[in-house]
Every structure is written in structure tokens, then in C-alpha cells.
Amino acid sequence: MSGIPERLAQVQADLDDLDVQLAAGELDAPTAHRLRTTYEAERAEILATDEIEGTDRPWGRVIAGVAIVVIGLVGAGIAVARSADERNPGDLITGGLPSVDLTTISNEEMEEVVAGFPEVATMRLALADRYFNDAQFSDALRHYLIVLDQEPANPRALANIGWMTYLSGESEIGERYVEQALAVDAGYSQAYFFLGAIRLYGLEDPAGAITPLEALLMFEDLPAEIRAQAEELLAEARAGA
């Protein structure tokens, strides 16, 4: 069987071909939607494999080394995309359903709410973030992909899918997702960290990692521990450039 990077690359190629065929009129919309759903399900299955947890790969140490930074960024609230209709965990969510304090309900209860109100992307995004922060990547990916169906330019979904793709070993595809997130929202701090780490460790491009890490350090509200980690990565990137 092909390795995870090769399998992910093939799925991405299939998705790219699908877009070309749809634009050229070679496929009708229902067929394209069915194929896209199939390809995205295949990608979710690949990302769900336990192999992405391995630490014997060249990028293994970054998984452990930056995990606390990712969680810290989310906890500090600076990872949240700054669009007006998004809210931090614990905020009240509306949009056709009763106000819900997310800190008071379980993942299972959130799944029920999302199933009952599938059009409320903010609730689904909050649930995906929970799974992402707990490294339950298959569950996270499933919800992030639905968010992107509803909001194709959602920066948080794009960035986090990019990070999971990188962890699976497909750094170039992961980089593209994160770059798309920053193209949508240049103020999304966590994406700069993702981009710097992907380029430094995944693509072995320390020179390319410098700019996003410098941009991350421009955020005045970075917690001290996260700033220290970013400075460490930046120093490593500069030394290797």
C-alpha cells in the first residue's frame, strides 16, 4: 500500500481534477458533489490513521514540541478568526437555536445540536475545535470539511485542516491550506505558527519559515510561553537559512 503522503497527494489530485472537470462542464453539479464527498471521506479516513501519531519521522519532534503552543493559542483566544460571526468557546451562540453556553455541554450533546441545526457553522466549528485540540483528528476533519462546504473561506477550518495534513506527512498540501487561511485573514495568529513550523520542519525551508514566525511575534497579546517557543523556532530558522 502507498504511504500516507502519496495517498493524500492522490486524493488532492483527484479533487483538483474534479474542479477542472466541473468548470469545463464535463461533470454536472450533482455528480461533482457526490465525487467530492467520496474523495473528502477518503481523505478523512487517511488522516484518521494512527500513523500520523508516529514520532519516528523527521517531523515527529515538532508534533510534541508545539502541541502546547497550539493549545495555548486557542486558550488565549488569539487563535480565533476575527470575523464578526465567530465566537470564542463559552460565548453564547445563536442563529436559529436557543442560546448555548458551550462550556456547559459535552461533545456528545454538541453533536446532537449540530445534527439538529446543521446550518449553524459556528457551533460545528466549536465542536471541530474541541476534537482538534484533543487530537481526535478524524472527528475534527469531518466537521471542518462541512464548515468549508458552508463557508469555503473559513480561515480556522483551512488552517487546522492544513496542520492535520502536515502531521500526516503531506507538508506541501498542508502549507497550501494554511496559506489560504492567511490570505483570508492576515490577523489569524495561529496560522503563522502553523506556516512557520510546516516550512521549518516539514519542507525543510528555514528561510521560508522566518517571515511567518516574525509576523507571529508581532502580535502583542502572545502569552509569554508561546512567545518564547516562537522565538526559539525563529532562531532555529535563522540559523538554518
Short mmCIF file of C-alpha atoms in Angstrom, two decimals:
data_model
loop_
_atom_site.label_atom_id
_atom_site.label_comp_id
_atom_site.label_asym_id
_atom_site.label_seq_id
_atom_site.Cartn_x
_atom_site.Cartn_y
_atom_site.Cartn_z
CA MET A 1 0.00 0.00 0.00
CA SER A 2 1.25 3.50 -0.73
CA GLY A 3 2.33 5.68 2.15
CA ILE A 4 0.14 8.37 3.65
CA PRO A 5 1.79 11.27 1.75
CA GLU A 6 1.29 9.51 -1.60
CA ARG A 7 -2.33 8.64 -0.80
CA LEU A 8 -3.11 12.19 0.32
CA ALA A 9 -1.43 13.61 -2.77
CA GLN A 10 -3.57 11.37 -4.98
CA VAL A 11 -6.76 12.48 -3.23
CA GLN A 12 -5.75 16.12 -3.66
CA ALA A 13 -5.03 15.49 -7.34
CA ASP A 14 -8.45 13.90 -7.73
CA LEU A 15 -10.08 16.92 -6.07
CA ASP A 16 -8.15 19.30 -8.31
CA ASP A 17 -9.18 17.34 -11.41
CA LEU A 18 -12.76 17.42 -10.20
CA ASP A 19 -12.71 21.22 -10.05
CA VAL A 20 -11.28 21.39 -13.57
CA GLN A 21 -13.89 18.99 -14.95
CA LEU A 22 -16.73 20.84 -13.24
CA ALA A 23 -15.54 24.20 -14.58
CA ALA A 24 -15.22 22.73 -18.08
CA GLY A 25 -18.74 21.36 -17.98
CA GLU A 26 -17.56 17.76 -18.15
CA LEU A 27 -19.42 16.94 -14.93
CA ASP A 28 -22.80 18.09 -13.69
CA ALA A 29 -23.12 19.56 -10.19
CA PRO A 30 -24.77 16.52 -8.52
CA THR A 31 -22.09 14.16 -9.85
CA ALA A 32 -19.33 16.54 -8.79
CA HIS A 33 -20.82 16.82 -5.31
CA ARG A 34 -21.02 13.03 -4.99
CA LEU A 35 -17.42 12.58 -6.10
CA ARG A 36 -16.19 15.38 -3.83
CA THR A 37 -17.93 13.77 -0.87
CA THR A 38 -16.26 10.46 -1.71
CA TYR A 39 -12.80 11.99 -2.05
CA GLU A 40 -13.14 14.01 1.14
CA ALA A 41 -14.29 10.93 3.03
CA GLU A 42 -11.24 9.09 1.73
CA ARG A 43 -9.01 11.93 2.91
CA ALA A 44 -10.65 11.86 6.33
CA GLU A 45 -10.02 8.12 6.57
CA ILE A 46 -6.36 8.62 5.67
CA LEU A 47 -5.90 11.37 8.23
CA ALA A 48 -7.59 9.25 10.88
CA THR A 49 -4.92 6.56 10.70
CA ASP A 50 -2.76 6.08 13.77
CA GLU A 51 0.34 6.51 11.59
CA ILE A 52 0.09 10.29 11.88
CA GLU A 53 0.83 9.92 15.57
CA GLY A 54 4.23 8.35 14.90
CA THR A 55 7.31 10.11 16.21
CA ASP A 56 9.90 8.23 14.17
CA ARG A 57 9.51 10.56 11.20
CA PRO A 58 11.68 13.62 10.53
CA TRP A 59 8.89 15.90 11.68
CA GLY A 60 7.98 13.85 14.72
CA ARG A 61 9.55 16.11 17.29
CA VAL A 62 7.58 19.14 16.21
CA ILE A 63 4.33 17.34 17.00
CA ALA A 64 5.30 17.07 20.64
CA GLY A 65 7.23 20.32 20.75
CA VAL A 66 4.49 22.64 19.55
CA ALA A 67 1.38 20.92 20.89
CA ILE A 68 1.34 23.09 23.99
CA VAL A 69 1.68 26.18 21.82
CA VAL A 70 -1.33 25.28 19.70
CA ILE A 71 -3.44 24.64 22.79
CA GLY A 72 -2.13 27.81 24.39
CA LEU A 73 -3.04 29.92 21.40
CA VAL A 74 -6.57 28.58 21.49
CA GLY A 75 -6.82 29.05 25.23
CA ALA A 76 -5.65 32.62 24.95
CA GLY A 77 -8.36 33.35 22.41
CA ILE A 78 -5.93 34.71 19.82
CA ALA A 79 -6.38 31.71 17.56
CA VAL A 80 -9.94 32.65 16.79
CA ALA A 81 -10.53 34.12 13.35
CA ARG A 82 -11.72 37.66 13.74
CA SER A 83 -14.82 37.51 11.58
CA ALA A 84 -17.86 39.10 13.16
CA ASP A 85 -19.99 35.97 13.21
CA GLU A 86 -17.48 33.79 15.11
CA ARG A 87 -17.30 33.43 18.86
CA ASN A 88 -14.91 32.06 21.43
CA PRO A 89 -15.64 28.87 23.39
CA GLY A 90 -18.01 29.78 26.18
CA ASP A 91 -19.70 32.56 24.26
CA LEU A 92 -23.40 32.31 23.56
CA ILE A 93 -24.21 31.05 20.09
CA THR A 94 -27.37 31.95 18.24
CA GLY A 95 -28.55 31.53 14.67
CA GLY A 96 -31.88 29.79 14.91
CA LEU A 97 -31.22 27.78 18.06
CA PRO A 98 -31.52 28.70 21.73
CA SER A 99 -28.52 30.42 23.29
CA VAL A 100 -25.97 27.82 24.35
CA ASP A 101 -23.03 28.19 26.73
CA LEU A 102 -20.52 25.79 25.21
CA THR A 103 -18.66 25.26 28.47
CA THR A 104 -21.67 23.52 29.96
CA ILE A 105 -22.26 20.80 27.35
CA SER A 106 -20.38 17.68 26.29
CA ASN A 107 -19.15 16.75 22.84
CA GLU A 108 -21.98 14.27 22.52
CA GLU A 109 -24.53 16.97 23.31
CA MET A 110 -22.89 19.31 20.82
CA GLU A 111 -23.11 16.58 18.18
CA GLU A 112 -26.85 16.40 18.80
CA VAL A 113 -27.23 20.17 18.50
CA VAL A 114 -25.16 20.25 15.30
CA ALA A 115 -27.28 17.45 13.84
CA GLY A 116 -30.43 19.39 14.68
CA PHE A 117 -29.12 22.72 13.37
CA PRO A 118 -26.67 21.79 10.59
CA GLU A 119 -26.76 25.29 9.13
CA VAL A 120 -25.16 26.87 12.22
CA ALA A 121 -21.49 26.79 11.28
CA THR A 122 -20.30 28.46 14.49
CA MET A 123 -21.47 25.56 16.64
CA ARG A 124 -19.95 23.00 14.29
CA LEU A 125 -16.70 24.93 14.21
CA ALA A 126 -16.55 25.00 18.01
CA LEU A 127 -17.08 21.23 18.10
CA ALA A 128 -14.42 20.66 15.46
CA ASP A 129 -12.01 22.77 17.51
CA ARG A 130 -12.64 20.60 20.55
CA TYR A 131 -11.79 17.48 18.61
CA PHE A 132 -8.76 19.17 17.05
CA ASN A 133 -7.36 20.27 20.41
CA ASP A 134 -7.83 16.73 21.74
CA ALA A 135 -6.03 15.28 18.67
CA GLN A 136 -9.21 13.47 17.58
CA PHE A 137 -8.37 14.36 14.03
CA SER A 138 -10.84 12.22 12.12
CA ASP A 139 -13.75 13.75 14.04
CA ALA A 140 -12.28 17.23 13.67
CA LEU A 141 -11.76 16.82 9.94
CA ARG A 142 -15.28 15.58 9.38
CA HIS A 143 -16.72 18.78 10.84
CA TYR A 144 -14.15 21.16 9.34
CA LEU A 145 -14.95 19.85 5.86
CA ILE A 146 -18.64 20.54 6.40
CA VAL A 147 -17.77 24.04 7.61
CA LEU A 148 -15.81 24.59 4.40
CA ASP A 149 -18.80 23.43 2.36
CA GLN A 150 -20.80 26.18 4.09
CA GLU A 151 -18.00 28.76 4.31
CA PRO A 152 -15.26 27.93 1.78
CA ALA A 153 -13.07 30.75 3.06
CA ASN A 154 -13.28 29.94 6.78
CA PRO A 155 -9.71 30.58 7.97
CA ARG A 156 -9.81 28.40 11.06
CA ALA A 157 -11.06 25.36 9.17
CA LEU A 158 -8.49 25.93 6.42
CA ALA A 159 -5.59 26.35 8.84
CA ASN A 160 -6.46 23.38 11.03
CA ILE A 161 -7.01 21.08 8.06
CA GLY A 162 -3.62 22.27 6.84
CA TRP A 163 -1.99 21.39 10.15
CA MET A 164 -3.56 17.93 10.23
CA THR A 165 -2.47 17.36 6.64
CA TYR A 166 1.07 18.34 7.60
CA LEU A 167 1.02 15.94 10.54
CA SER A 168 0.03 13.19 8.13
CA GLY A 169 3.26 13.81 6.23
CA GLU A 170 1.95 15.86 3.30
CA SER A 171 3.66 19.17 4.04
CA GLU A 172 3.15 20.89 0.68
CA ILE A 173 -0.60 20.37 0.75
CA GLY A 174 -0.71 21.44 4.38
CA GLU A 175 1.21 24.60 3.53
CA ARG A 176 -1.31 25.50 0.82
CA TYR A 177 -4.23 25.19 3.22
CA VAL A 178 -2.54 27.43 5.79
CA GLU A 179 -1.58 29.98 3.15
CA GLN A 180 -5.22 30.11 2.07
CA ALA A 181 -6.22 30.78 5.67
CA LEU A 182 -3.84 33.72 5.91
CA ALA A 183 -4.99 35.06 2.55
CA VAL A 184 -8.47 35.24 4.05
CA ASP A 185 -7.44 36.60 7.45
CA ALA A 186 -3.96 38.05 7.86
CA GLY A 187 -4.72 38.57 11.55
CA TYR A 188 -5.09 34.87 12.32
CA SER A 189 -2.10 34.33 14.58
CA GLN A 190 -2.19 30.55 14.89
CA ALA A 191 -1.84 30.17 11.13
CA TYR A 192 1.51 31.97 11.23
CA PHE A 193 2.75 29.45 13.75
CA PHE A 194 1.50 26.58 11.61
CA LEU A 195 3.10 28.01 8.48
CA GLY A 196 6.44 28.59 10.19
CA ALA A 197 6.55 25.08 11.65
CA ILE A 198 5.47 23.43 8.40
CA ARG A 199 8.15 25.21 6.42
CA LEU A 200 10.86 24.70 9.03
CA TYR A 201 10.29 21.03 9.77
CA GLY A 202 8.06 19.66 7.04
CA LEU A 203 9.50 21.38 3.98
CA GLU A 204 12.98 21.88 5.43
CA ASP A 205 12.79 25.50 4.32
CA PRO A 206 14.16 27.53 7.23
CA ALA A 207 14.41 30.69 5.14
CA GLY A 208 10.73 30.43 4.26
CA ALA A 209 9.83 29.94 7.92
CA ILE A 210 11.32 33.26 9.01
CA THR A 211 8.62 35.59 7.67
CA PRO A 212 5.59 33.87 9.26
CA LEU A 213 7.39 33.45 12.58
CA GLU A 214 8.38 37.12 12.58
CA ALA A 215 4.76 38.00 11.81
CA LEU A 216 3.60 35.86 14.73
CA LEU A 217 5.90 37.69 17.12
CA MET A 218 4.34 41.00 16.06
CA PHE A 219 1.17 40.08 17.97
CA GLU A 220 1.38 41.95 21.26
CA ASP A 221 -1.03 39.64 23.09
CA LEU A 222 1.03 36.46 22.73
CA PRO A 223 1.38 34.67 26.08
CA ALA A 224 4.97 34.58 27.32
CA GLU A 225 5.36 30.83 26.90
CA ILE A 226 4.14 30.95 23.33
CA ARG A 227 6.34 33.91 22.51
CA ALA A 228 9.34 32.02 23.86
CA GLN A 229 8.54 28.99 21.70
CA ALA A 230 8.08 31.16 18.61
CA GLU A 231 11.38 32.91 19.30
CA GLU A 232 13.08 29.53 19.61
CA LEU A 233 11.70 28.40 16.26
CA LEU A 234 12.67 31.70 14.66
CA ALA A 235 16.23 31.40 15.96
CA GLU A 236 16.42 27.88 14.54
CA ALA A 237 15.08 29.08 11.20
CA ARG A 238 17.56 31.95 11.00
CA ALA A 239 20.44 29.67 11.90
CA GLY A 240 19.50 27.25 9.14
CA ALA A 241 18.70 29.82 6.46
#
